[in-house]
mmCIF file of C-alpha atoms in Angstrom:
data_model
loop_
_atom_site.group_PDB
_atom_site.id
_atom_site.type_symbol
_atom_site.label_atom_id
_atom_site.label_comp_id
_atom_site.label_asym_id
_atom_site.label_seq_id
_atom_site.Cartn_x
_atom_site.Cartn_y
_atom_site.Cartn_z
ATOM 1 C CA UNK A 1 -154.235 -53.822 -188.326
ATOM 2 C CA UNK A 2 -155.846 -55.512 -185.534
ATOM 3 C CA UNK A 3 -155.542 -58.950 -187.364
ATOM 4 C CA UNK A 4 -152.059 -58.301 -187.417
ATOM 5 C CA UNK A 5 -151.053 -57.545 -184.096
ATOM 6 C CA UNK A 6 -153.135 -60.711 -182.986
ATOM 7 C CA UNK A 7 -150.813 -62.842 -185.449
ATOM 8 C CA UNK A 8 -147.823 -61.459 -183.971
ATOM 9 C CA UNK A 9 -149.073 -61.803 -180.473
ATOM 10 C CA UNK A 10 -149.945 -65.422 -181.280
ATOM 11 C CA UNK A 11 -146.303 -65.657 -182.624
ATOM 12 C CA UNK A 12 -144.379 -64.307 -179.698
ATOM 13 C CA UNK A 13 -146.497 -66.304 -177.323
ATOM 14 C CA UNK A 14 -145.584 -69.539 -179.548
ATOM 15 C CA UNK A 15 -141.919 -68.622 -179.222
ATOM 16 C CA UNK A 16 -142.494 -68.121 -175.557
ATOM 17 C CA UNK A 17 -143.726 -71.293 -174.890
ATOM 18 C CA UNK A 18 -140.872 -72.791 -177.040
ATOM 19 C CA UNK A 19 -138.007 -70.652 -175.587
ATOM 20 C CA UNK A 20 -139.663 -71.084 -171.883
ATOM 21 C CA UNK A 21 -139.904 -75.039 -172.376
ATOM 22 C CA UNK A 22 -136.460 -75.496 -173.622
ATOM 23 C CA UNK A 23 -135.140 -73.773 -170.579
ATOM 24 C CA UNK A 24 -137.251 -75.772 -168.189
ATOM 25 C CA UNK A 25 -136.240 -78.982 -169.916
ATOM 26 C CA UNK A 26 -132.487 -77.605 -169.369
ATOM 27 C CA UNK A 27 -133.278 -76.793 -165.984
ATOM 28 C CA UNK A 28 -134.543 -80.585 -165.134
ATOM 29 C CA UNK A 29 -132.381 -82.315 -167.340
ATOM 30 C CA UNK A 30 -130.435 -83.738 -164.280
ATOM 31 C CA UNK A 31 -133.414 -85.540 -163.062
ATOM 32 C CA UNK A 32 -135.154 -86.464 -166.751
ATOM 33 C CA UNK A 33 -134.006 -90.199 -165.852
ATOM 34 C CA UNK A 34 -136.351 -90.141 -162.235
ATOM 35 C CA UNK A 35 -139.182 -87.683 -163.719
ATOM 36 C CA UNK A 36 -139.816 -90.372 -166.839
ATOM 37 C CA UNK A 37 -140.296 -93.291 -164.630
ATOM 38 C CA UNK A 38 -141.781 -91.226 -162.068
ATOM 39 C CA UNK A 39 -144.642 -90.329 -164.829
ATOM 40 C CA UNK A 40 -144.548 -94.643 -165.766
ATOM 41 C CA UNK A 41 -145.070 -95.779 -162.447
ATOM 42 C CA UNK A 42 -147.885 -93.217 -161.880
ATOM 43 C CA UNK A 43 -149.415 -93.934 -165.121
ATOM 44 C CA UNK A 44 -149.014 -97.879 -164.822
ATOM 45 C CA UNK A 45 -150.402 -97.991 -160.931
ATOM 46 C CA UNK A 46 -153.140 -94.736 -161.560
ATOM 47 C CA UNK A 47 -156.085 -97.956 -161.567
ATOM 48 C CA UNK A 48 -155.093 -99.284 -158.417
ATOM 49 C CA UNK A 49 -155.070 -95.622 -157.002
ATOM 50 C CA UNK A 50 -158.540 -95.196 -158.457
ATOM 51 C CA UNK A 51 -159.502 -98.256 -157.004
ATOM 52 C CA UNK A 52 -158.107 -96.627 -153.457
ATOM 53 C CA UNK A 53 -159.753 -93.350 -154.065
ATOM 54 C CA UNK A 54 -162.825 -95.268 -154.460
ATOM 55 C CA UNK A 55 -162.835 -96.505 -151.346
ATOM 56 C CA UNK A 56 -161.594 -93.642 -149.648
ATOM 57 C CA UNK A 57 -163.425 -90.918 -151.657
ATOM 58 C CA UNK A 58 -162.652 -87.354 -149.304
ATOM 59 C CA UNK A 59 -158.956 -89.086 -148.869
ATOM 60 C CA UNK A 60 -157.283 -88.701 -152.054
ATOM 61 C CA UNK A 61 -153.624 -88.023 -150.236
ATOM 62 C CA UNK A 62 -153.907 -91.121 -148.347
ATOM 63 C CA UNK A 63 -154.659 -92.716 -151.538
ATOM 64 C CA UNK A 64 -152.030 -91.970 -153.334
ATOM 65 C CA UNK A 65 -149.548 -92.225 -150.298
ATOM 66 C CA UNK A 66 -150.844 -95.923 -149.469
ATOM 67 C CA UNK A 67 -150.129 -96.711 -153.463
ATOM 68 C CA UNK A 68 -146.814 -95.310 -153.506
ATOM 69 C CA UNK A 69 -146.226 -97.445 -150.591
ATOM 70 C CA UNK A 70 -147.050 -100.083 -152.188
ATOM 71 C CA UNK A 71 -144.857 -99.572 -155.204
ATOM 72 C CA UNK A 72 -142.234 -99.316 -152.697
ATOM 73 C CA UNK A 73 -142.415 -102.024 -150.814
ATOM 74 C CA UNK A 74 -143.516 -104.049 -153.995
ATOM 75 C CA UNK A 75 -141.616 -103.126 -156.730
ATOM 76 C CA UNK A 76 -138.752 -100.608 -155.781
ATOM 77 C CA UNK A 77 -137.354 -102.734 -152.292
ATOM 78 C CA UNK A 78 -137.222 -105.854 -154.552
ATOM 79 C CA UNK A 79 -135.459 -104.078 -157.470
ATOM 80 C CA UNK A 80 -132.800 -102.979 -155.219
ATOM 81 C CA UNK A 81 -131.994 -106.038 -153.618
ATOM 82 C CA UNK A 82 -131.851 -107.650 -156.924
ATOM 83 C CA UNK A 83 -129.765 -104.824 -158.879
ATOM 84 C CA UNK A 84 -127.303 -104.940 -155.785
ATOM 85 C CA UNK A 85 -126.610 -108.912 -156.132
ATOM 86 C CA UNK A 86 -126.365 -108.632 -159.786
ATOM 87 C CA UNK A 87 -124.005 -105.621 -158.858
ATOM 88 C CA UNK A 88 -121.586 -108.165 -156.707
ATOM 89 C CA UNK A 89 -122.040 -111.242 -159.412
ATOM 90 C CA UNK A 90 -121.131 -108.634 -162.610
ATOM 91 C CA UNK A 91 -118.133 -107.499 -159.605
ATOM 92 C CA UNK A 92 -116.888 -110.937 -158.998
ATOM 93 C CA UNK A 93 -117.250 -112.070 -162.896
ATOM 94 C CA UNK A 94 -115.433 -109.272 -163.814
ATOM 95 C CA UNK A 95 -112.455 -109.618 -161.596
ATOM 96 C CA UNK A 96 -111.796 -113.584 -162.207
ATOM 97 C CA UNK A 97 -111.756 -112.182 -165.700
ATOM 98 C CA UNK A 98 -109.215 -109.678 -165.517
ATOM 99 C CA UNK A 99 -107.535 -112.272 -163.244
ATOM 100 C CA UNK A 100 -107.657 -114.993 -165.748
ATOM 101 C CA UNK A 101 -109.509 -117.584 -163.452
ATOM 102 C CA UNK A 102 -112.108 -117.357 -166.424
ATOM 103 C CA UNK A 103 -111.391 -117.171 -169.963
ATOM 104 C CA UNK A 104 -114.743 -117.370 -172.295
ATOM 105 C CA UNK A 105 -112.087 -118.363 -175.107
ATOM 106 C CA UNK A 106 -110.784 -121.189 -173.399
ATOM 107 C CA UNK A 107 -115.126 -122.210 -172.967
ATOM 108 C CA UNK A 108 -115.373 -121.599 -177.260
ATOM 109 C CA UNK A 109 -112.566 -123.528 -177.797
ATOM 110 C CA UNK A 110 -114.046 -126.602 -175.055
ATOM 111 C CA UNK A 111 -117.159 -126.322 -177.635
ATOM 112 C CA UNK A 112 -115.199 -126.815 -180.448
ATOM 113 C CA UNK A 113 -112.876 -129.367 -179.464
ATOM 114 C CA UNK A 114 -116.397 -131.249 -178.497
ATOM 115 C CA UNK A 115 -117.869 -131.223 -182.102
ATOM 116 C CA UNK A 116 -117.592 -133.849 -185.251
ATOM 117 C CA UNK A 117 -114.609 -132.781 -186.866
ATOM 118 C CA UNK A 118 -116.185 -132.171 -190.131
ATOM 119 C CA UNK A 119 -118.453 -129.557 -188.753
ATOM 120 C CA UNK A 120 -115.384 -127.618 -186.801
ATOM 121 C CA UNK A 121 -113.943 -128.153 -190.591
ATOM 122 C CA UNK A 122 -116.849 -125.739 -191.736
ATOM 123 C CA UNK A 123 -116.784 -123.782 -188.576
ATOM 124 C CA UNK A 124 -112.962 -122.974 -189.571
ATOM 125 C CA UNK A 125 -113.362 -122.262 -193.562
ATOM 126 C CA UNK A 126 -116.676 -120.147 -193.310
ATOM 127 C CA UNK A 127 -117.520 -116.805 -191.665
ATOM 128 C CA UNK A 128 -114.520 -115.107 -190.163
ATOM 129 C CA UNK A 129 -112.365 -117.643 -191.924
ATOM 130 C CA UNK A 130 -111.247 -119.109 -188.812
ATOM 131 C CA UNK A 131 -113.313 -120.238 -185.857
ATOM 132 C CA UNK A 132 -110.755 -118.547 -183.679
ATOM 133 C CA UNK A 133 -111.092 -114.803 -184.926
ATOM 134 C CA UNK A 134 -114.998 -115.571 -184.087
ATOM 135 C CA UNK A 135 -114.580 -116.830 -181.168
ATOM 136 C CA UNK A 136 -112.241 -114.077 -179.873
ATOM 137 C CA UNK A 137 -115.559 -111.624 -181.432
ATOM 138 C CA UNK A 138 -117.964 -113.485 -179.229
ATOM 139 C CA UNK A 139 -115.522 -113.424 -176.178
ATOM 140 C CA UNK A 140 -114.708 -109.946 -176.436
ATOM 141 C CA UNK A 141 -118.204 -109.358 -176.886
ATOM 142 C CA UNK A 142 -119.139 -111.220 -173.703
ATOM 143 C CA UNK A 143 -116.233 -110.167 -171.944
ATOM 144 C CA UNK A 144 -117.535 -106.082 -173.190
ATOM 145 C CA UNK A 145 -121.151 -106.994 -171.579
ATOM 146 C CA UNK A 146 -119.735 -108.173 -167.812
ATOM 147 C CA UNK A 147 -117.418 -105.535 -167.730
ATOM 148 C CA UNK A 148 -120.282 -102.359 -168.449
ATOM 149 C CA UNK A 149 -122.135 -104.092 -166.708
ATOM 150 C CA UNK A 150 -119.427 -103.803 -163.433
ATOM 151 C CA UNK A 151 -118.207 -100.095 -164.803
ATOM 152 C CA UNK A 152 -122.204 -99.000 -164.245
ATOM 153 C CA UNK A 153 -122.475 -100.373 -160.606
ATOM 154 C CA UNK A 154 -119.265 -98.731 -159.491
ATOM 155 C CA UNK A 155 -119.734 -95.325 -161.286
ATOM 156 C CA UNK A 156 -123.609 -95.502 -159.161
ATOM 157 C CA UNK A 157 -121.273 -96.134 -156.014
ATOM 158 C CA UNK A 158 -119.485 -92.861 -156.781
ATOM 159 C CA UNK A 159 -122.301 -91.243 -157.413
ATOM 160 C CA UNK A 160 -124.303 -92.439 -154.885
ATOM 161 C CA UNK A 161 -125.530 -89.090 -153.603
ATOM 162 C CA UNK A 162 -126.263 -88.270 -156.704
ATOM 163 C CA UNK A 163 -128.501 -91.418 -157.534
ATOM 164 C CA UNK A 164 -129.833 -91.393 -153.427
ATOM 165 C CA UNK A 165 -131.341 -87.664 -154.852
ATOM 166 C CA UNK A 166 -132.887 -88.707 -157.975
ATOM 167 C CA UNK A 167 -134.375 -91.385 -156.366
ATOM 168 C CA UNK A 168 -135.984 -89.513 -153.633
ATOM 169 C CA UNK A 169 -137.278 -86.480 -156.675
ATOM 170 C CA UNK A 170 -138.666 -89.681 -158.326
ATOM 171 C CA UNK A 171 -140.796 -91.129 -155.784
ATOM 172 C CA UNK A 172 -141.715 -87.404 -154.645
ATOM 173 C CA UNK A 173 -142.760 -86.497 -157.593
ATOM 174 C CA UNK A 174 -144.614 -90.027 -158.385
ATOM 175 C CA UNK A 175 -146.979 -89.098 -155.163
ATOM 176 C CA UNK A 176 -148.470 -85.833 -157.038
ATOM 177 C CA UNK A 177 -148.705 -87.399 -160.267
ATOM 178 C CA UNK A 178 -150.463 -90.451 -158.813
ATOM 179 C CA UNK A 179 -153.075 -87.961 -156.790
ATOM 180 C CA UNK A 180 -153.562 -85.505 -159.777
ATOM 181 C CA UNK A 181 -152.719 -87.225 -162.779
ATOM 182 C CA UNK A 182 -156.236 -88.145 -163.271
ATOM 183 C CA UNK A 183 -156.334 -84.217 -163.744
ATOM 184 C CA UNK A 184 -153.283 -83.222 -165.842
ATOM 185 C CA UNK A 185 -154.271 -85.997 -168.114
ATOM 186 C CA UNK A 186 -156.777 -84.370 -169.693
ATOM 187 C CA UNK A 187 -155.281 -80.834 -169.067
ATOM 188 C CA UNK A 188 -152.573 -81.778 -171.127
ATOM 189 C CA UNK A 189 -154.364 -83.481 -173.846
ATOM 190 C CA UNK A 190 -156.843 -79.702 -174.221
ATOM 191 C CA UNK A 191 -153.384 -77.795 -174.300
ATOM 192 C CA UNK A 192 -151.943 -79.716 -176.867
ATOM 193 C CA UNK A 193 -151.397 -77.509 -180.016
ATOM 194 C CA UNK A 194 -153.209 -80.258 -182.069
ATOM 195 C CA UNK A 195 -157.344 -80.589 -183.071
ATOM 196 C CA UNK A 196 -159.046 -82.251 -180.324
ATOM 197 C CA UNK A 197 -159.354 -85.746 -182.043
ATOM 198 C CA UNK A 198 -155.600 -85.792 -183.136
ATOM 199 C CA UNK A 199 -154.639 -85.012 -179.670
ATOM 200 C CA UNK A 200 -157.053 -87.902 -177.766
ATOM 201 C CA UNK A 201 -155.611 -90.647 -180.846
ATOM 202 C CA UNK A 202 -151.530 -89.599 -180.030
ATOM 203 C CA UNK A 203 -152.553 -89.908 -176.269
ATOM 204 C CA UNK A 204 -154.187 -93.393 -176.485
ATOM 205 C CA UNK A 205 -151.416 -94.411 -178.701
ATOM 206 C CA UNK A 206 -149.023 -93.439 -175.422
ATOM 207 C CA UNK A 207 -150.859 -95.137 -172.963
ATOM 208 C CA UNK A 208 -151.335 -98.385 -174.612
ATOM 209 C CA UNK A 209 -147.928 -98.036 -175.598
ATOM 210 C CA UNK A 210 -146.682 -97.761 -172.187
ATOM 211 C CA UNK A 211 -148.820 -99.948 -170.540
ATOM 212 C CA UNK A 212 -147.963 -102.636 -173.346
ATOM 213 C CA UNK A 213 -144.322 -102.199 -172.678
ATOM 214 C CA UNK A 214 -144.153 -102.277 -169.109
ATOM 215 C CA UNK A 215 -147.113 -104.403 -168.364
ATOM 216 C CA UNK A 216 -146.439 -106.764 -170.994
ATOM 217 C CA UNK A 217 -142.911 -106.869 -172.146
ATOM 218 C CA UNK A 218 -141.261 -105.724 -169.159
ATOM 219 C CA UNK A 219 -143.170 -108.111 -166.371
ATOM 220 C CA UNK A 220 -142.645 -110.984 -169.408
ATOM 221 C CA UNK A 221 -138.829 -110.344 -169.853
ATOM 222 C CA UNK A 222 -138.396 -110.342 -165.665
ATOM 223 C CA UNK A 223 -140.282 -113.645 -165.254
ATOM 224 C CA UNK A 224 -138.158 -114.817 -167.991
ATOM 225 C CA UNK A 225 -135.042 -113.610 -166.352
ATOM 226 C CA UNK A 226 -136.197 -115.346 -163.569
ATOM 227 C CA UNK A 227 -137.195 -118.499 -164.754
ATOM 228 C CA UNK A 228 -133.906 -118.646 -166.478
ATOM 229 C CA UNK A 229 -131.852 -117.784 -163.037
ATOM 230 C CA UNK A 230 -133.284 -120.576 -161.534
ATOM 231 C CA UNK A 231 -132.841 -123.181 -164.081
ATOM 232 C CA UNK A 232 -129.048 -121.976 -164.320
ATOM 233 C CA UNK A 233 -128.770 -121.704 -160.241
ATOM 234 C CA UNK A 234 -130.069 -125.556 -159.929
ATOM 235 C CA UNK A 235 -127.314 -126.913 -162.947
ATOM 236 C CA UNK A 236 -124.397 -124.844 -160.799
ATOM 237 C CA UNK A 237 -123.821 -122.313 -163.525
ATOM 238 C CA UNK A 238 -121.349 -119.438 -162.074
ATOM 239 C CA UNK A 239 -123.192 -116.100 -161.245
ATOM 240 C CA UNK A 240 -126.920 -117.406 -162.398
ATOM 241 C CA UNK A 241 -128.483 -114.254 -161.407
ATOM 242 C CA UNK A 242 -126.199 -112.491 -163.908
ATOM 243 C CA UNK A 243 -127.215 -114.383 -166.823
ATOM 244 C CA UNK A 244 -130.868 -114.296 -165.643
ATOM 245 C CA UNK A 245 -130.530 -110.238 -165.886
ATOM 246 C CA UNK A 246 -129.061 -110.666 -169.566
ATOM 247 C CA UNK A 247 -131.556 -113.157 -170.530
ATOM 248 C CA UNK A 248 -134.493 -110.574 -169.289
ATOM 249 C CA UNK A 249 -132.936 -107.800 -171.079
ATOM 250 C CA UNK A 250 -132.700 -110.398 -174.310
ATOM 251 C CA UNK A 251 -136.375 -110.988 -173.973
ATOM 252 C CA UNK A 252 -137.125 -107.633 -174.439
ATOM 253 C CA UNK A 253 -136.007 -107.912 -178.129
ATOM 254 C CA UNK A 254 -137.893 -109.459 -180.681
ATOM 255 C CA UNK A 255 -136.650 -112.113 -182.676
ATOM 256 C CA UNK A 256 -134.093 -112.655 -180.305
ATOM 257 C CA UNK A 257 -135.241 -113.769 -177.062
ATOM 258 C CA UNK A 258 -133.818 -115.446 -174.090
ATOM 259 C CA UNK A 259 -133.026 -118.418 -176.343
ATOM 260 C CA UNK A 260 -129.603 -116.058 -177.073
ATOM 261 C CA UNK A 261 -128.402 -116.810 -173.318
ATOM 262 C CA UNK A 262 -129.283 -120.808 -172.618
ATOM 263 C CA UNK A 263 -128.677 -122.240 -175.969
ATOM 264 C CA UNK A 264 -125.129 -121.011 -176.052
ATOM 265 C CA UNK A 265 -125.066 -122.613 -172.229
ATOM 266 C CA UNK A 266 -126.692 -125.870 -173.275
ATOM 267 C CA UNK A 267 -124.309 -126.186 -176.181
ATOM 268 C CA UNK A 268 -121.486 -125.721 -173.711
ATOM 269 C CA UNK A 269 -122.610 -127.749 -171.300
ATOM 270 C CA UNK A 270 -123.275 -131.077 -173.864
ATOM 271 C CA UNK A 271 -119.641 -129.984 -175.055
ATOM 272 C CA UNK A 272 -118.334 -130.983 -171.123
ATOM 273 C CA UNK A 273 -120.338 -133.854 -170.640
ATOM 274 C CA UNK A 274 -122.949 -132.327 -168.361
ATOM 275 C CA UNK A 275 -125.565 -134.439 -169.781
ATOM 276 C CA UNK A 276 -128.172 -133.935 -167.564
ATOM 277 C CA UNK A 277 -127.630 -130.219 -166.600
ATOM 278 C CA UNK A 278 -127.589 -129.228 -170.577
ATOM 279 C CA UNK A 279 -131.279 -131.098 -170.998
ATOM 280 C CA UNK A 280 -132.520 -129.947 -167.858
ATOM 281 C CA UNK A 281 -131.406 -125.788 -169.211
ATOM 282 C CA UNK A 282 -133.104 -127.314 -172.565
ATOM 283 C CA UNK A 283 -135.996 -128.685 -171.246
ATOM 284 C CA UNK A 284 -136.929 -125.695 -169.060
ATOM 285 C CA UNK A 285 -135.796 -122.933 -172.444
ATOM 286 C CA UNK A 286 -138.291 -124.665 -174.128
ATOM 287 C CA UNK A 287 -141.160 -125.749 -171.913
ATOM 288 C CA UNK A 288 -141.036 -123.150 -169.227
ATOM 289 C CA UNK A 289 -139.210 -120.276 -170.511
ATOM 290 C CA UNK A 290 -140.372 -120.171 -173.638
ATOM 291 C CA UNK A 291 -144.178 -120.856 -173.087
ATOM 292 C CA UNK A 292 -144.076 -117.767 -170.642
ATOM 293 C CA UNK A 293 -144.434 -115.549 -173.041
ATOM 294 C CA UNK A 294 -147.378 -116.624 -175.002
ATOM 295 C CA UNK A 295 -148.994 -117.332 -171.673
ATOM 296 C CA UNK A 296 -148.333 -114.155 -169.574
ATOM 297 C CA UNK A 297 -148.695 -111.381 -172.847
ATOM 298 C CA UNK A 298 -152.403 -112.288 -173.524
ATOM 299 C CA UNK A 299 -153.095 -111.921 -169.973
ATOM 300 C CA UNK A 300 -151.276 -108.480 -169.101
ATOM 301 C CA UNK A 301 -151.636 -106.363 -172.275
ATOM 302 C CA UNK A 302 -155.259 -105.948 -173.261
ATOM 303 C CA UNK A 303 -154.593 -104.603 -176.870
ATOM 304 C CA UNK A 304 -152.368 -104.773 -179.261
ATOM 305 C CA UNK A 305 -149.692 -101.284 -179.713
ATOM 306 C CA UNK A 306 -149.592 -101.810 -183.682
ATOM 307 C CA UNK A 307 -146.156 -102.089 -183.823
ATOM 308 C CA UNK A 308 -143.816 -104.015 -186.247
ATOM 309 C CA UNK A 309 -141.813 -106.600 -184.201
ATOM 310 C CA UNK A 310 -138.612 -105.609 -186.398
ATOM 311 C CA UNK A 311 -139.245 -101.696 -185.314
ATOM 312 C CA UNK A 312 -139.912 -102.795 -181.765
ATOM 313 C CA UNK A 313 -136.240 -104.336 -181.974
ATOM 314 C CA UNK A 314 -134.541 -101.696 -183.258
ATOM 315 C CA UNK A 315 -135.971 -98.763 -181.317
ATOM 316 C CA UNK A 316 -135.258 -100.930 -178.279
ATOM 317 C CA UNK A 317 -131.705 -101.003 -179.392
ATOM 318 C CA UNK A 318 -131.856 -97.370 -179.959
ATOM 319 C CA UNK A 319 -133.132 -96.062 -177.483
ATOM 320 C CA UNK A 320 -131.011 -98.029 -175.192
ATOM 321 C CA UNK A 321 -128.086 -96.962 -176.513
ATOM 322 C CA UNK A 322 -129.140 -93.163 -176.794
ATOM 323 C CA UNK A 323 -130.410 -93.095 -173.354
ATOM 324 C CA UNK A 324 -129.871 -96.060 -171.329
ATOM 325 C CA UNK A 325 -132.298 -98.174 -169.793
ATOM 326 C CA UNK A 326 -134.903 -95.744 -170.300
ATOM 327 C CA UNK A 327 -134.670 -96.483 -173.742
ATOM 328 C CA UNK A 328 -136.559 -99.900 -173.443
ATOM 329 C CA UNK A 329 -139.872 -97.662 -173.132
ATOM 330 C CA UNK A 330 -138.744 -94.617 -174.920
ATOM 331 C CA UNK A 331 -137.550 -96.130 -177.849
ATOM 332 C CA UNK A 332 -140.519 -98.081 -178.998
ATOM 333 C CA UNK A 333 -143.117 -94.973 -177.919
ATOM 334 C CA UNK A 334 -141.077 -92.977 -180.469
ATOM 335 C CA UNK A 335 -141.807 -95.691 -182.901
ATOM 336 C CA UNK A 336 -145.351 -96.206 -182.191
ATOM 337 C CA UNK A 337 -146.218 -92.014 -181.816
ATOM 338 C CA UNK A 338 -143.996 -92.203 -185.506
ATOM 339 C CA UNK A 339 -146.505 -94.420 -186.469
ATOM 340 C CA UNK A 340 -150.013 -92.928 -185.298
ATOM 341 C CA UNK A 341 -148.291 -89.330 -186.730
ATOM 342 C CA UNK A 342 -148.263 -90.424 -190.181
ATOM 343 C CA UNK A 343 -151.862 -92.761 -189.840
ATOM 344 C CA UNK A 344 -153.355 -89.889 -188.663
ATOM 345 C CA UNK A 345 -151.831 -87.756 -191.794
ATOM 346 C CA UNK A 346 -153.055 -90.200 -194.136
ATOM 347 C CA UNK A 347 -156.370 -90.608 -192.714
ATOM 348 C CA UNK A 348 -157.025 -86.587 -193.208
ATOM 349 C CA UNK A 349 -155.768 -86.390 -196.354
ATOM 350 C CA UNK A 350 -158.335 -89.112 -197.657
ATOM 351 C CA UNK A 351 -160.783 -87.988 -195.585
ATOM 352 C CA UNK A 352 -160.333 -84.537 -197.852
ATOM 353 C CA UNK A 353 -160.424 -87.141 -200.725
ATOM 354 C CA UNK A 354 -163.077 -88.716 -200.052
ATOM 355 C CA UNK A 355 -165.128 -86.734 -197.046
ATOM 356 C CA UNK A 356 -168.225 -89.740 -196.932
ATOM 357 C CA UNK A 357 -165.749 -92.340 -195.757
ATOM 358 C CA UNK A 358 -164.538 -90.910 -192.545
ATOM 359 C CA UNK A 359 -163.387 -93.188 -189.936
ATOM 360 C CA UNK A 360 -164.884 -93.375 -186.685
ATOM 361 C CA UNK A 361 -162.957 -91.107 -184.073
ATOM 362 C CA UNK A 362 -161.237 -93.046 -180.967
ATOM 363 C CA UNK A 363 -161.827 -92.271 -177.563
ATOM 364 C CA UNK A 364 -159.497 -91.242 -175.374
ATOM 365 C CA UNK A 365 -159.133 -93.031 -171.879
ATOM 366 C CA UNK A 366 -156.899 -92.112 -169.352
#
């Protein structure tokens, strides 16, 4: 009888926890954007708060108060005066637009006006049967990008109370999780409903994931960005730091790369004669932007995630359209937890196969 009542007791504590957890997540929903990178940024910058704490060992509020400075004034100051001259570029591209002052179709057709006539003879009989219906695609597909690009700056100037409160429950919250998330760390590993090994595996899986994302991808596809934004600012392309923000977000996607935004722009350039601007936005795709990655990657991600570049991709995509920008790290930590899940399944079940060959257990390290 007693075994009973301790199953149902077990049971209504389980739907507790469920029922309790789905109302808290309701409850915070507002602020899931600011609490996720609030739990990034403390997990990304939690060594150079150890190194802090190190020094100042009976200080552990200063610690984390001087590093959350020092994300400020080093990461968060810089992103704002970046996202608000993107803001006014995206603004002033999108009103010559609806203006007419630019017209991406009259560019396409410039490009192929400029090539051999047999190959705008192919362009014309292949793919969308005529190189026009493409080239109104690409426009309108361009012309799509600018313009949400504009629609998201001005709906965060409606809502700028809104955002101004996020952003302050974000860095708030970042200052506890820098000074005790060497703490809820393992907390939170113990409490997970999962065997002890299991649970230290999925959470190494989510750090190196993270760190790998941010670290690597995300510093990789800014310097990128950049890079690009200056090669395009010194030719006299309109708006540079506008197509330096696409070509970051590009180089966050496998297999396609930054090469998506300055080979279309070399092309057009060579189309209008601008000899030496096309092979200078050539020369520095290939020899500076390009070799950025493969120098940069070794040096800020220290292991490899395990994931497929072709599911990288397409979470990326996913989770950026389910979610937004948030996606870019959400998307492939769903993939790589999906991943480690079913390892870990198939690693017990031929460990009850075969129980001699058991692989050795991983270590979990905050």
């Amino acid at each position: 009888m007693s075994v009973d009542r301790g199953r149902v007791e077990n049971g209504g504590l389980i739907l507790f926890l469920a029922g309790i957890t789905l109302a808290l997540g309701l409850v915070v929903s507002s602020f899931a954007g600011a609490l996720l990178w609030a739990a990034l940024a403390a997990l990304l910058f939690q060594p150079l708060f150890q190194r802090l704490l190190a020094r100042w060992p009976d200080r552990r509020n200063m610690a984390a108060a001087v590093t959350l400075l020092i994300i400020t004034v080093a990461v968060v100051i810089p992103a704002i005066v970046i996202a608000s001259l993107v803001v006014d570029q995206a603004a002033g591209v999108y009103t010559q637009m609806r203006s007419g002052r630019i017209n991406f179709a009259a560019y396409f057709q410039q490009v192929h006006d400029a090539l051999p006539l047999r190959l705008q003879h192919l362009l014309d009989s292949s793919g969308f049967n005529s190189f026009e219906r493409a080239q109104a695609r690409i426009s309108a597909v361009i012309s799509n990008s600018v313009s949400v690009i504009a629609s998201q700056a001005l709906s965060i100037g409606r809502n700028a109370a809104a955002f101004l409160l996020a952003f302050g429950v974000g860095l708030y919250v970042t200052y506890f999780l820098l000074r005790d998330g060497d703490r809820l760390g393992p907390a939170i590993v113990r409490a997970m409903p999962l065997q002890p090994i299991v649970a230290e595996r999925i959470a190494d899986k989510f750090v190196a994931v993270v760190r790998a994302t941010i670290k690597g991808s995300g510093v990789v596809a800014l310097v990128q960005g950049a890079l690009g934004a200056i090669t395009f600012w010194i030719v006299g392309i309109p708006a540079a730091l506008l197509w330096g923000l696409l070509m970051a977000i590009a180089a966050l996607l496998p297999a396609i790369g930054p090469a998506i935004i300055w080979v279309p722009i070399a092309i057009y350039l060579l189309a209008t004669s601008a000899i030496w601007q096309a092979a200078v936005v050539i020369l520095s795709g290939v020899l500076v932007i390009g070799l950025a990655d493969n120098i940069l990657r070794p040096i800020l991600v220290g292991r490899d995630t395990g994931i497929p570049d072709w599911l990288v991709l397409v979470t990326t995509l996913g989770g950026i359209d389910l979610i937004g920008l948030s996606g870019i790290v959400v998307g492939p930590l769903a993939g790589a937890l999906f991943i480690t899940a079913w390892q870990i399944l198939t690693e017990q079940r031929e460990e009850e196969t075969n129980p001699s060959e058991r692989p050795p257990s991983p270590v979990y390290r905050p």
